Amino acid sequence: MLKPTYPYYLANAPVAANTDLEVTDKYTGEVATRVALADARTIDTAIAAAVKAQEPLRKMRPFERQAILEHCVQRFRERQDELAMALCIEAGKPIRDSRGEATRLIDTFKVAAEESVRISGEVLNLEISARAKGYRGFTQRVPIGPCSFISPFNFPLNLAAHKVAPALAAGCPFVLKPASRTPIGALIIGEVLAETDLPRGAFSILPAHRDGADLFTTDERFKLLSFTGSPAVGWDLKARAGKKKVVLELGGNAACIVDADQGERLDFVVERMIFGAYYQSGQSCISVQRILVHEDIYDRFRDAFVAAVKQLVAGDPKDEKTFIGPMIDEKEARRLDEWIQQAINGGAKLLCGGKRDKTMLQATVLENVDPRQKVSCLEAFGPVALLQKYRDFDDAIRTVNASDYGLQAGVFTYDMRKAMRAWDEIEVGGVIIGDVPSFRVDNMPYGGVKASGLGREGIRYAIEDMTEVRLMVVRDS
């Protein structure tokens, strides 16, 4: 269970400044714990401390930073059950998914520990013409400086880790604002970091309301802003971020193509599609939202998929049998319910689901949705999937690309020519062949194009954003 109260972390130290932030159990709606809430003055103090920590953190040797990350891995393993239950309560994430995210937190820090001693440069051959005779070039990567991190509610452990772990590996001090609805996981990370000998000011973890956290975006002492969340908020932050580098991991309405040759393993495809569309109640940027199935196997797929969706258990996320838990709050559940009803009124066919009880929205399947409907062209971010048939593979690719988003896409096919064409032509950050777009391993480059964002996560790729190339040229005597 959760503690009665949690402090925030200011310049490495726990501060029980107040208990102003109520964190609710997302299934019962009851207050589960109370958290210290940072104000603008506290955030300013944290930024100043991060600036002071820049030099001592930069001078830490790679093996010293690696030791800190390895300590985190060990402590997260010891506290894995606690982390999973905290996540289940504060996010309403089914306990099986919560355990999976706690495992990914450990994986992410483990990869960061390995990458912390691999940050290297190169030797450049500058003698490309006679005028450069006798010159040699060398590069190294140096920390960019203090970083501002804003993490979302849906993966409060692992998406915070994808900012914190590479920053520690690279030697960048940071100030993290976790989502105010789900701050506990990030604060437990802070509790573990406070056990280490990081320089004072190397990290601050400060829950704050959005309207009081403007410094995370605008303060010029930050050299990088990394934000994960909605496109509307992300692009607004970028417009106000000034000169700092900006990394945005935003939303999507991920599509998956199922080729005609998948008829012999339809059970597997359905199983993976159920996971992709409905795990953690569809509240994922790469949740399967649009499913395009070849007309030769469409009816078989539709019938099997709908039957499987009807079998999903909804209820208390603490129950081991639960697959569909609550959405993050009733406002979000009401929004998606309205989108579903608008699509039905616009001619879509409801195949199952479509009902809401407070924060609980039934796993829903719609067929023949007008692509102009919000549930199709925007990010649903909830337990709904849309089915449509296609005849020509290239037409299916064009349908996938007819979106403002471009995060990941899935393609089920045995035909390598089609797989390569999908990789070449689908306008996304990642194409997953033989599985759903919801697949992610924490060392792979992850990010989107178009409205889905800028930059890439995945530890090595995040380290590249958090470091700068510094050149040295040597002229032979």
XYZ file of C-alpha atoms in Angstrom:
477
model
C 0.000 0.000 0.000
C 1.014 3.629 -0.348
C 2.476 5.738 2.458
C 0.134 8.376 3.944
C 2.281 11.188 2.502
C 5.242 11.649 0.136
C 7.751 14.518 -0.024
C 9.092 16.035 -3.209
C 12.829 15.995 -3.911
C 14.621 19.332 -4.080
C 18.357 19.270 -4.876
C 18.567 15.550 -3.975
C 16.814 15.943 -0.601
C 13.267 14.984 0.451
C 11.205 18.016 1.448
C 7.823 17.555 3.121
C 6.783 21.113 2.309
C 3.052 20.422 2.363
C 0.450 17.782 1.530
C -1.412 19.856 -1.023
C -1.608 17.305 -3.841
C -4.185 14.549 -3.419
C -3.494 11.353 -5.349
C -6.529 9.153 -5.830
C -7.007 5.435 -6.291
C -8.153 5.562 -9.900
C -10.567 2.648 -9.468
C -12.313 3.658 -6.226
C -11.892 7.415 -6.643
C -10.819 7.698 -2.981
C -7.760 9.649 -1.869
C -4.905 7.140 -1.606
C -2.128 9.443 -0.442
C -1.036 13.076 -0.341
C 2.069 14.543 -1.938
C 4.083 17.725 -1.505
C 3.337 20.189 -4.302
C 6.032 22.522 -5.627
C 5.466 26.200 -6.357
C 7.338 28.499 -8.743
C 9.861 29.534 -6.089
C 10.743 25.897 -5.398
C 11.156 25.185 -9.098
C 13.446 28.222 -9.433
C 15.549 26.945 -6.523
C 15.802 23.526 -8.184
C 16.990 25.043 -11.464
C 19.659 27.088 -9.677
C 20.842 23.938 -7.884
C 21.003 22.050 -11.185
C 23.186 24.786 -12.672
C 25.597 24.484 -9.720
C 25.648 20.690 -10.083
C 26.570 20.839 -13.762
C 30.343 21.001 -13.252
C 30.755 18.336 -10.521
C 28.390 15.974 -12.368
C 30.307 16.456 -15.617
C 33.542 15.600 -13.819
C 32.199 12.310 -12.477
C 33.926 9.452 -14.250
C 31.823 7.136 -16.410
C 32.336 4.224 -14.008
C 31.071 6.400 -11.144
C 27.880 7.266 -13.015
C 27.532 3.603 -13.938
C 27.734 2.630 -10.259
C 24.855 4.991 -9.435
C 22.703 3.486 -12.172
C 23.585 -0.050 -11.044
C 22.550 0.880 -7.499
C 19.178 1.965 -8.883
C 18.770 -1.339 -10.731
C 19.429 -3.287 -7.528
C 17.074 -1.185 -5.404
C 14.279 -1.261 -7.992
C 14.508 -5.049 -8.062
C 14.206 -5.135 -4.279
C 11.186 -2.822 -4.381
C 9.560 -4.216 -7.532
C 6.346 -5.354 -5.845
C 5.977 -1.984 -4.098
C 6.516 -0.136 -7.374
C 3.941 -2.276 -9.169
C 1.268 -1.812 -6.503
C 1.858 1.947 -6.344
C 1.413 2.077 -10.107
C -1.742 -0.041 -9.943
C -3.278 2.331 -7.398
C -2.226 5.729 -8.728
C -2.729 4.972 -12.450
C -5.479 2.330 -12.303
C -3.237 0.059 -14.364
C -4.079 -3.665 -14.071
C -1.600 -5.332 -11.737
C -0.166 -7.579 -14.462
C 0.599 -4.549 -16.625
C 1.966 -2.750 -13.553
C 4.431 -5.557 -12.920
C 5.471 -5.374 -16.562
C 6.177 -1.657 -16.290
C 8.214 -2.149 -13.118
C 10.284 -4.698 -15.044
C 10.778 -2.188 -17.864
C 11.927 0.435 -15.346
C 14.671 -1.976 -14.294
C 15.547 -2.747 -17.918
C 15.802 0.952 -18.766
C 18.207 1.714 -15.931
C 20.195 -1.427 -16.732
C 20.651 -0.338 -20.351
C 21.616 3.155 -19.161
C 24.277 1.688 -16.877
C 25.737 -0.183 -19.838
C 25.634 2.858 -22.136
C 27.180 5.195 -19.551
C 30.652 3.802 -20.313
C 30.157 3.791 -24.101
C 29.793 7.521 -24.736
C 32.679 8.087 -27.105
C 33.831 10.217 -30.021
C 35.793 9.544 -33.187
C 38.961 10.367 -35.069
C 38.371 12.406 -38.241
C 40.487 12.307 -41.350
C 40.674 15.999 -42.267
C 43.156 15.598 -45.123
C 40.505 15.815 -47.822
C 42.593 18.248 -49.869
C 46.128 19.628 -49.948
C 45.238 22.628 -47.785
C 44.383 20.296 -44.860
C 47.636 18.341 -45.010
C 48.935 17.613 -41.523
C 45.630 18.241 -39.706
C 43.768 15.670 -37.626
C 40.365 15.958 -36.000
C 38.933 14.411 -32.847
C 35.459 14.589 -31.322
C 34.043 13.903 -27.910
C 30.491 14.118 -26.565
C 29.982 16.452 -23.607
C 26.864 16.867 -21.423
C 24.460 19.496 -22.743
C 23.744 20.849 -19.255
C 20.661 21.126 -17.013
C 17.603 19.376 -18.446
C 13.887 19.920 -17.901
C 11.735 16.786 -17.962
C 7.933 16.552 -18.046
C 6.536 13.000 -17.916
C 2.955 11.723 -18.475
C 0.436 9.778 -16.410
C 0.115 6.623 -18.487
C 3.620 5.161 -17.903
C 4.651 7.117 -14.800
C 7.554 4.792 -14.017
C 9.120 3.914 -17.331
C 8.592 7.142 -19.234
C 10.173 9.049 -16.347
C 13.010 6.504 -16.468
C 13.536 7.187 -20.179
C 14.431 10.755 -19.241
C 16.184 10.284 -15.898
C 18.393 7.280 -16.736
C 20.062 8.695 -19.884
C 20.557 12.042 -18.142
C 22.473 10.323 -15.353
C 24.453 8.297 -17.894
C 25.365 11.443 -19.839
C 26.137 13.572 -16.782
C 23.259 16.060 -17.045
C 21.531 17.451 -13.936
C 17.759 17.544 -14.264
C 14.497 18.774 -12.804
C 11.579 16.388 -13.391
C 7.898 17.279 -13.249
C 5.914 14.021 -13.023
C 2.234 14.022 -13.925
C 0.282 15.412 -10.986
C -2.235 12.560 -11.236
C 0.474 9.872 -10.988
C 3.552 11.234 -9.158
C 4.311 8.339 -6.796
C 6.483 6.226 -9.101
C 8.757 9.177 -9.894
C 9.032 10.032 -6.194
C 10.120 6.464 -5.402
C 12.788 6.864 -8.092
C 13.831 10.022 -6.244
C 13.935 8.133 -2.968
C 16.391 5.659 -4.493
C 18.520 8.379 -6.131
C 18.752 10.140 -2.756
C 20.627 7.087 -1.445
C 23.514 7.755 -3.858
C 26.416 10.197 -3.792
C 25.245 12.300 -6.728
C 26.396 15.939 -6.411
C 23.898 18.173 -4.624
C 21.467 19.597 -7.154
C 21.982 16.774 -9.666
C 18.264 15.975 -9.487
C 14.996 17.446 -8.312
C 11.611 15.733 -8.689
C 8.800 18.223 -8.220
C 5.097 17.501 -8.694
C 3.467 20.744 -9.776
C 0.250 21.896 -11.377
C 0.608 22.794 -15.042
C -0.287 26.443 -14.509
C 2.494 26.796 -11.933
C 5.219 25.029 -13.879
C 5.979 27.520 -16.630
C 9.677 27.622 -15.685
C 10.079 24.034 -16.888
C 9.505 25.402 -20.387
C 10.671 28.987 -20.460
C 13.703 29.182 -18.173
C 16.844 29.677 -20.270
C 19.069 27.985 -17.691
C 17.711 24.708 -19.030
C 19.538 23.523 -22.147
C 17.048 20.804 -23.080
C 13.326 20.226 -22.593
C 12.025 16.673 -22.937
C 8.230 16.369 -22.855
C 6.000 13.330 -23.210
C 2.284 13.975 -23.475
C -0.435 15.289 -25.746
C 0.373 16.945 -29.107
C -1.533 20.124 -28.296
C 0.468 20.714 -25.126
C 3.776 19.542 -26.609
C 3.784 21.834 -29.632
C 2.738 24.764 -27.448
C 5.693 24.084 -25.135
C 8.055 23.978 -28.097
C 6.804 27.368 -29.284
C 7.610 28.849 -25.871
C 10.851 26.998 -25.139
C 13.214 29.599 -26.556
C 16.737 28.564 -27.540
C 16.873 25.243 -25.733
C 16.804 21.914 -27.562
C 13.349 20.287 -27.446
C 12.477 16.581 -27.584
C 8.783 15.743 -27.926
C 7.227 12.303 -27.538
C 3.587 12.933 -28.388
C 0.485 11.034 -29.397
C -0.620 8.790 -32.226
C -3.531 6.864 -33.696
C -1.530 3.776 -34.580
C -2.627 1.560 -37.448
C -2.004 -2.125 -38.113
C -2.252 -3.875 -41.502
C -3.135 -7.578 -41.669
C -2.220 -9.193 -45.002
C -4.216 -11.991 -46.665
C -1.439 -14.511 -45.989
C -2.126 -14.353 -42.234
C -5.194 -16.577 -42.393
C -3.311 -19.627 -41.148
C -2.271 -17.912 -37.901
C -5.300 -15.744 -37.284
C -5.487 -16.805 -33.631
C -2.021 -15.365 -33.006
C -2.826 -12.143 -34.865
C -6.029 -11.693 -32.857
C -4.190 -12.362 -29.590
C -1.565 -9.720 -30.371
C -4.194 -7.256 -31.579
C -6.143 -7.657 -28.318
C -2.991 -6.831 -26.394
C -2.131 -3.890 -28.656
C -5.578 -2.305 -28.553
C -6.643 -2.877 -24.956
C -3.665 -3.313 -22.628
C -3.869 -0.730 -19.825
C -7.270 0.239 -21.219
C -5.783 1.541 -24.463
C -4.084 4.460 -22.697
C -0.878 4.287 -24.708
C 0.492 6.454 -27.510
C 1.091 3.296 -29.584
C -2.151 1.535 -28.747
C -3.680 -0.159 -31.806
C -6.462 2.173 -32.900
C -7.003 1.450 -36.618
C -6.975 -2.151 -37.914
C -6.897 -2.724 -41.680
C -7.559 -6.339 -42.706
C -7.416 -7.805 -46.213
C -10.880 -8.549 -47.575
C -10.089 -12.264 -48.069
C -9.795 -12.843 -44.318
C -11.686 -9.843 -42.963
C -14.872 -11.633 -41.866
C -12.945 -14.372 -40.053
C -10.722 -11.844 -38.314
C -13.623 -9.598 -37.312
C -15.635 -12.449 -35.802
C -12.665 -13.869 -33.879
C -11.523 -10.442 -32.699
C -14.954 -9.360 -31.443
C -15.438 -12.693 -29.657
C -12.082 -12.236 -27.906
C -12.854 -8.643 -26.907
C -16.125 -9.762 -25.324
C -14.171 -12.137 -23.089
C -11.940 -9.435 -21.583
C -12.425 -9.015 -17.840
C -13.032 -5.452 -16.668
C -12.930 -4.263 -13.076
C -10.625 -3.664 -10.125
C -7.044 -3.372 -11.438
C -5.754 -5.032 -8.260
C -7.507 -8.256 -9.306
C -5.172 -10.643 -11.144
C -7.929 -11.488 -13.640
C -8.580 -7.880 -14.685
C -7.501 -6.847 -18.183
C -9.516 -3.612 -18.559
C -9.161 -1.148 -15.718
C -10.417 2.411 -15.320
C -9.397 5.319 -17.491
C -7.344 7.941 -15.717
C -10.402 10.039 -14.793
C -14.076 10.433 -15.616
C -13.465 13.430 -17.875
C -11.314 11.324 -20.199
C -13.779 8.427 -20.143
C -16.643 10.805 -20.974
C -14.660 12.356 -23.848
C -13.973 9.030 -25.528
C -17.529 7.828 -24.927
C -18.765 10.928 -26.747
C -16.426 10.246 -29.667
C -17.703 6.689 -29.925
C -21.347 7.816 -29.919
C -20.588 10.476 -32.545
C -19.058 7.821 -34.799
C -22.101 5.565 -34.385
C -24.423 8.459 -35.165
C -22.265 9.136 -38.222
C -22.829 5.652 -39.650
C -20.289 3.417 -37.898
C -21.399 -0.028 -36.740
C -20.918 -0.926 -33.072
C -19.707 -4.527 -32.849
C -19.293 -4.663 -29.069
C -18.852 -2.436 -26.021
C -19.838 1.196 -26.261
C -21.033 1.720 -22.691
C -19.522 3.706 -19.825
C -19.884 3.664 -16.031
C -17.989 6.599 -14.539
C -14.281 5.920 -15.313
C -14.936 2.419 -16.653
C -15.405 2.331 -20.433
C -16.173 -1.012 -22.045
C -13.706 -2.465 -24.538
C -15.270 -1.263 -27.791
C -14.994 -2.330 -31.432
C -16.349 -0.184 -34.280
C -16.614 -1.005 -37.979
C -16.719 1.280 -41.035
C -15.943 4.505 -39.183
C -15.860 7.669 -41.278
C -12.157 8.692 -41.220
C -13.211 12.256 -40.434
C -14.665 11.174 -37.079
C -12.607 12.154 -34.030
C -12.301 8.554 -32.886
C -10.465 7.837 -36.138
C -8.468 10.937 -37.010
C -7.447 11.940 -33.464
C -5.799 9.971 -30.677
C -8.475 7.927 -28.895
C -6.267 7.032 -25.904
C -8.706 4.498 -24.548
C -10.178 1.007 -25.073
C -11.479 1.289 -28.635
C -10.407 -0.249 -31.947
C -11.689 0.461 -35.463
C -11.960 -2.251 -38.125
C -11.960 -1.814 -41.901
C -11.176 -4.029 -44.886
C -8.836 -3.330 -47.776
C -8.125 -4.924 -51.132
C -4.788 -3.483 -52.272
C -1.716 -3.299 -50.012
C -0.596 0.066 -51.380
C -4.060 1.471 -50.704
C -3.730 0.240 -47.119
C -0.428 2.091 -46.781
C -2.059 5.256 -48.100
C -4.830 4.863 -45.521
C -2.276 4.506 -42.729
C -0.488 7.632 -43.956
C -3.725 9.648 -44.142
C -3.139 10.765 -40.564
C -1.635 13.767 -38.863
C 0.279 11.363 -36.626
C 3.252 9.100 -37.268
C 4.525 7.224 -34.233
C 4.570 3.480 -35.023
C 2.679 1.092 -37.310
C 2.312 -2.679 -37.404
C 2.242 -4.959 -40.451
C 1.388 -8.660 -40.332
C 2.717 -10.248 -43.536
C 5.003 -13.068 -44.674
C 5.880 -11.207 -47.885
C 9.270 -9.498 -47.407
C 8.652 -7.283 -50.427
C 5.578 -5.878 -48.730
C 7.433 -5.591 -45.427
C 10.210 -3.576 -47.062
C 7.689 -1.432 -48.936
C 5.903 -0.707 -45.667
C 9.220 0.282 -44.066
C 10.001 2.558 -47.001
C 6.575 4.118 -47.406
C 4.752 4.309 -44.062
C 5.367 7.729 -42.522
C 6.119 6.790 -38.925
C 9.059 6.572 -36.560
C 8.949 2.772 -36.461
C 7.415 -0.067 -38.490
C 6.860 -3.341 -36.624
C 6.666 -6.382 -38.925
C 4.832 -9.436 -37.621
C 3.511 -7.700 -34.520
C 1.469 -4.754 -33.281
C 2.750 -1.151 -33.201
C 2.436 -1.313 -29.417
C 5.660 -3.347 -29.237
C 8.566 -1.498 -27.644
C 11.902 -2.569 -26.184
C 13.668 0.046 -24.129
C 16.947 0.195 -26.057
C 15.394 0.771 -29.481
C 14.997 4.244 -31.029
C 11.448 5.301 -30.231
C 9.720 8.436 -31.417
C 7.528 9.897 -34.106
C 7.175 12.207 -37.075
C 4.501 14.696 -38.118
C 2.305 15.589 -35.128
C 3.771 12.723 -33.098
C 6.904 14.566 -32.083
C 10.603 15.273 -32.479
C 13.654 13.274 -31.473
C 14.063 9.721 -30.225
C 14.067 7.945 -26.905
C 15.854 4.678 -26.232
C 18.877 5.214 -24.016
C 21.662 5.620 -26.587
C 19.514 7.906 -28.728
C 18.439 10.023 -25.758
C 22.086 10.364 -24.712
C 22.830 11.809 -28.155
C 20.224 14.530 -27.512
C 21.595 15.152 -24.015
C 25.169 15.601 -25.230
C 26.894 17.874 -27.733
C 29.767 17.139 -30.081
C 32.942 19.040 -29.226
C 35.666 19.115 -31.862
C 39.441 19.353 -31.425
C 41.733 19.925 -34.432
C 45.474 19.217 -34.165
C 48.007 20.470 -36.670
C 51.192 18.430 -36.918
C 54.283 20.412 -36.058
